[in-house]
Amino acid sequence: MKKTRAYKHFNTQYAVEDYSEMYKKLRFDLRYPPNIKRLEIFANLLKKHKPKKIIDAGCGAGMPLIFLKKMGFNITGYDKAKNMVLKAKENLENNNISPNLIFYDDFENPRNVKNNSVDCILGMGAFYYSKNFKKTILNQKKKLKKKGRLIFSARNRLFDISTLNNYTQIFLNELHETKYLKNEWKKKYKNLTKNFSDRKKYKFRNIDEQGVVNHKPHNPLTIDDEMKNLGFKVEGKYFYHYHPLPPVFENFDKVYFRKISWKMENPNDWRGYLLASAMVIDCKKI
């Protein structure tokens, strides 16, 4: 599959309009609204930490920024997709907020943000689209003040266990290191997972299957050490986008599946380690 840089994907007119609509009221017949739950987690963390100066890195069409600005936070944002920036400015004007709060920049290596100038950086669905996650985080760290806070969303690697599809097959192969088994045992092991569903048959395609380049999901059991090596202390992990059953069930009755998923949403439920496809990481610069 041909790979597409994320900012090019999100610069399309479809993506621009979609990211303006997805934070509006719940319509389970149209979509599942994980971004609404994600924004709620971010807002609660900001209310808890009360940072003075916030930047939304990769702000998209600006809807989360508008929500947080109306809550009283001092927040600005930027995006690399120029059409997203234009739409974000339009959305801000429509909400009687200065469009100058949004500017053009690249979250992988921001050049229009001064070093040591920000109390809190937000990455809502942005950093896992970087070419190099580690370099991106290190570049973001330069912008933070001493003990500044980085709050970002990440995809959950452990969720692959419960999908019972191609992702589970790959996860289990890596977990058990089946590539090192003798051929006879490889065949026996493969037979155990042969009935797992094939995502190619699904109606609903995720961002991976659209060919958008993104970073490998994070393991919530190891991300503390990963972030520590990058100069951050993880102070919280909060899960969202729960799946009460393997994703194939959404094809049988999408509205019912989405309703029971929404009822399950709880950022602090231990089942999130296995049943939530995404999480929010709250960490502080060491």
C-alpha positions as semicolon CSV with decimal commas, in nm:
position;residue;x (nm);y (nm);z (nm)
1;M;0,000;0,000;0,000
2;K;0,128;0,345;-0,091
3;K;0,210;0,545;0,220
4;T;0,096;0,905;0,265
5;R;0,248;1,162;0,498
6;A;-0,007;1,245;0,765
7;Y;-0,016;1,620;0,704
8;K;-0,101;1,556;0,336
9;H;-0,386;1,328;0,438
10;F;-0,522;1,580;0,686
11;N;-0,484;1,862;0,436
12;T;-0,758;1,713;0,218
13;Q;-1,094;1,886;0,209
14;Y;-1,268;1,575;0,343
15;A;-1,042;1,559;0,650
16;V;-1,076;1,932;0,714
17;E;-1,455;1,918;0,718
18;D;-1,461;1,591;0,910
19;Y;-1,246;1,729;1,191
20;S;-1,480;2,026;1,227
21;E;-1,782;1,798;1,266
22;M;-1,653;1,519;1,490
23;Y;-1,669;1,722;1,812
24;K;-2,038;1,802;1,774
25;K;-2,325;1,618;1,947
26;L;-2,341;1,240;1,956
27;R;-2,476;1,065;1,646
28;F;-2,404;0,694;1,678
29;D;-2,558;0,634;1,336
30;L;-2,283;0,849;1,181
31;R;-1,972;0,766;1,383
32;Y;-1,831;0,663;1,717
33;P;-1,712;0,978;1,902
34;P;-1,384;0,887;2,076
35;N;-1,245;1,237;2,024
36;I;-1,520;1,382;2,243
37;K;-1,415;1,151;2,526
38;R;-1,049;1,232;2,462
39;L;-1,116;1,605;2,484
40;E;-1,298;1,550;2,814
41;I;-0,988;1,376;2,956
42;F;-0,761;1,659;2,839
43;A;-0,994;1,924;2,984
44;N;-1,007;1,751;3,324
45;L;-0,628;1,727;3,335
46;L;-0,592;2,096;3,251
47;K;-0,840;2,187;3,525
48;K;-0,628;1,981;3,764
49;H;-0,288;2,121;3,665
50;K;-0,392;2,482;3,579
51;P;-0,106;2,563;3,337
52;K;-0,061;2,931;3,251
53;K;0,041;2,896;2,886
54;I;-0,078;2,609;2,665
55;I;-0,003;2,514;2,306
56;D;-0,206;2,264;2,106
57;A;0,049;2,100;1,874
58;G;-0,123;1,972;1,561
59;C;-0,448;2,152;1,643
60;G;-0,635;2,044;1,330
61;A;-0,954;2,238;1,263
62;G;-0,931;2,401;1,606
63;M;-1,245;2,266;1,771
64;P;-1,070;2,137;2,089
65;L;-0,882;2,466;2,115
66;I;-1,208;2,659;2,096
67;F;-1,360;2,439;2,368
68;L;-1,060;2,491;2,599
69;K;-1,042;2,863;2,524
70;K;-1,406;2,902;2,627
71;M;-1,317;2,726;2,954
72;G;-1,080;3,016;3,022
73;F;-0,744;2,863;2,934
74;N;-0,466;3,065;2,771
75;I;-0,414;2,848;2,465
76;T;-0,279;2,883;2,113
77;G;-0,229;2,619;1,846
78;Y;-0,063;2,530;1,520
79;D;-0,082;2,273;1,243
80;K;0,124;2,173;0,939
81;A;-0,176;2,111;0,715
82;K;-0,241;2,455;0,565
83;N;-0,606;2,383;0,489
84;M;-0,656;2,282;0,853
85;V;-0,506;2,614;0,964
86;L;-0,741;2,806;0,735
87;K;-1,041;2,610;0,862
88;A;-0,932;2,654;1,224
89;K;-0,909;3,031;1,177
90;E;-1,257;3,027;1,025
91;N;-1,392;2,821;1,316
92;L;-1,238;3,060;1,567
93;E;-1,392;3,362;1,396
94;N;-1,731;3,189;1,396
95;N;-1,695;3,154;1,773
96;N;-1,589;3,518;1,824
97;I;-1,233;3,418;1,907
98;S;-0,927;3,578;1,748
99;P;-0,802;3,371;1,451
100;N;-0,450;3,484;1,540
101;L;-0,443;3,213;1,808
102;I;-0,377;2,964;1,526
103;F;-0,060;2,960;1,318
104;Y;0,128;2,737;1,077
105;D;0,404;2,513;1,214
106;D;0,525;2,153;1,221
107;F;0,478;1,956;1,545
108;E;0,765;1,726;1,452
109;N;1,003;2,022;1,470
110;P;0,824;2,346;1,568
111;R;1,015;2,660;1,467
112;N;0,768;2,932;1,564
113;V;0,757;2,848;1,935
114;K;1,036;2,976;2,158
115;N;1,236;2,732;2,366
116;N;1,152;2,716;2,739
117;S;0,839;2,927;2,685
118;V;0,541;2,695;2,739
119;D;0,386;2,548;3,055
120;C;0,192;2,274;2,881
121;I;0,192;2,117;2,535
122;L;-0,104;1,915;2,411
123;G;-0,088;1,649;2,142
124;M;-0,443;1,541;2,067
125;G;-0,415;1,275;1,800
126;A;-0,094;1,423;1,659
127;F;0,233;1,272;1,778
128;Y;0,167;0,918;1,659
129;Y;0,167;1,051;1,303
130;S;0,529;1,163;1,328
131;K;0,802;1,002;1,121
132;N;1,017;0,968;1,433
133;F;0,832;0,974;1,765
134;K;1,142;1,013;1,982
135;K;1,277;1,309;1,787
136;T;0,935;1,471;1,792
137;I;0,906;1,441;2,170
138;L;1,260;1,573;2,222
139;N;1,183;1,872;1,999
140;Q;0,864;1,936;2,195
141;K;1,054;1,912;2,524
142;K;1,275;2,206;2,420
143;K;0,967;2,429;2,413
144;L;0,861;2,344;2,768
145;K;0,961;2,537;3,076
146;K;1,123;2,358;3,369
147;K;0,874;2,099;3,500
148;G;0,651;2,175;3,204
149;R;0,381;1,927;3,117
150;L;0,328;1,721;2,803
151;I;-0,015;1,563;2,759
152;F;-0,066;1,355;2,448
153;S;-0,279;1,074;2,310
154;A;-0,133;0,742;2,202
155;R;-0,262;0,424;2,048
156;N;-0,273;0,125;2,282
157;R;-0,057;-0,168;2,174
158;L;-0,224;-0,409;2,418
159;F;-0,561;-0,354;2,250
160;D;-0,439;-0,584;1,973
161;I;-0,486;-0,877;2,212
162;S;-0,864;-0,837;2,220
163;T;-0,936;-0,753;1,855
164;L;-0,923;-1,121;1,750
165;N;-0,818;-1,028;1,397
166;N;-0,499;-0,971;1,198
167;Y;-0,364;-0,741;1,468
168;T;-0,399;-1,016;1,728
169;Q;-0,214;-1,260;1,505
170;I;0,076;-1,018;1,467
171;F;0,079;-0,938;1,840
172;L;0,084;-1,304;1,944
173;N;0,352;-1,389;1,690
174;E;0,572;-1,118;1,840
175;L;0,481;-1,210;2,197
176;H;0,573;-1,576;2,153
177;E;0,855;-1,505;1,906
178;T;0,717;-1,763;1,669
179;K;0,970;-1,670;1,401
180;Y;1,229;-1,861;1,602
181;L;1,023;-2,181;1,624
182;K;1,098;-2,485;1,413
183;N;0,876;-2,504;1,103
184;E;0,659;-2,783;1,239
185;W;0,568;-2,577;1,544
186;K;0,518;-2,260;1,339
187;K;0,248;-2,440;1,143
188;K;0,084;-2,569;1,460
189;Y;0,087;-2,223;1,613
190;K;-0,051;-2,061;1,298
191;N;-0,337;-2,309;1,306
192;L;-0,443;-2,174;1,648
193;T;-0,516;-1,828;1,506
194;K;-0,633;-1,918;1,157
195;N;-0,997;-1,839;1,238
196;F;-0,930;-1,485;1,359
197;S;-1,119;-1,238;1,141
198;D;-0,957;-1,073;0,840
199;R;-0,982;-0,693;0,849
200;K;-0,979;-0,680;0,469
201;K;-1,338;-0,800;0,482
202;Y;-1,447;-0,520;0,715
203;K;-1,666;-0,233;0,605
204;F;-1,493;0,007;0,843
205;R;-1,128;0,087;0,769
206;N;-0,889;0,246;1,015
207;I;-0,616;0,499;0,945
208;D;-0,354;0,228;0,894
209;E;-0,554;0,075;0,610
210;Q;-0,585;0,417;0,445
211;G;-0,208;0,417;0,405
212;V;-0,133;0,709;0,638
213;V;0,211;0,681;0,792
214;N;0,202;0,670;1,170
215;H;0,401;0,546;1,466
216;K;0,366;0,199;1,613
217;P;0,121;0,189;1,909
218;H;0,259;0,226;2,260
219;N;0,249;-0,036;2,531
220;P;0,099;0,119;2,847
221;L;0,309;-0,122;3,056
222;T;0,638;0,012;2,917
223;I;0,563;0,373;2,825
224;D;0,681;0,500;3,165
225;D;1,035;0,383;3,089
226;E;1,013;0,504;2,730
227;M;0,918;0,855;2,838
228;K;1,174;0,856;3,121
229;N;1,446;0,795;2,862
230;L;1,318;1,103;2,680
231;G;1,326;1,320;2,992
232;F;0,969;1,290;3,119
233;K;0,798;1,137;3,420
234;V;0,461;0,977;3,342
235;E;0,208;1,078;3,606
236;G;-0,105;0,928;3,458
237;K;-0,252;0,704;3,187
238;Y;-0,616;0,743;3,089
239;F;-0,795;0,512;2,846
240;Y;-1,063;0,589;2,587
241;H;-1,233;0,442;2,279
242;Y;-1,343;0,121;2,446
243;H;-1,450;-0,188;2,251
244;P;-1,669;-0,420;2,466
245;L;-1,639;-0,685;2,192
246;P;-1,394;-0,747;1,906
247;P;-1,430;-0,477;1,635
248;V;-1,591;-0,716;1,385
249;F;-1,914;-0,688;1,588
250;E;-1,953;-0,327;1,475
251;N;-2,031;-0,462;1,128
252;F;-2,335;-0,652;1,261
253;D;-2,511;-0,355;1,426
254;K;-2,304;-0,037;1,432
255;V;-2,547;0,172;1,641
256;Y;-2,588;-0,090;1,914
257;F;-2,213;-0,158;1,921
258;R;-2,135;0,213;1,958
259;K;-2,396;0,264;2,230
260;I;-2,262;-0,015;2,451
261;S;-1,907;0,106;2,382
262;W;-1,999;0,456;2,498
263;K;-2,150;0,323;2,820
264;M;-1,822;0,148;2,893
265;E;-1,606;0,460;2,859
266;N;-1,413;0,513;3,183
267;P;-1,056;0,651;3,162
268;N;-0,959;0,479;3,488
269;D;-1,105;0,131;3,426
270;W;-0,832;-0,136;3,439
271;R;-1,000;-0,305;3,142
272;G;-0,881;-0,012;2,936
273;Y;-0,539;-0,175;2,919
274;L;-0,697;-0,443;2,698
275;L;-1,024;-0,305;2,562
276;A;-0,945;0,060;2,480
277;S;-0,771;0,135;2,153
278;A;-0,624;0,463;2,274
279;M;-0,500;0,641;2,585
280;V;-0,392;0,982;2,710
281;I;-0,047;1,011;2,865
282;D;0,007;1,284;3,124
283;C;0,373;1,352;3,193
284;K;0,606;1,616;3,335
285;K;0,945;1,733;3,210
286;I;1,220;1,607;3,438
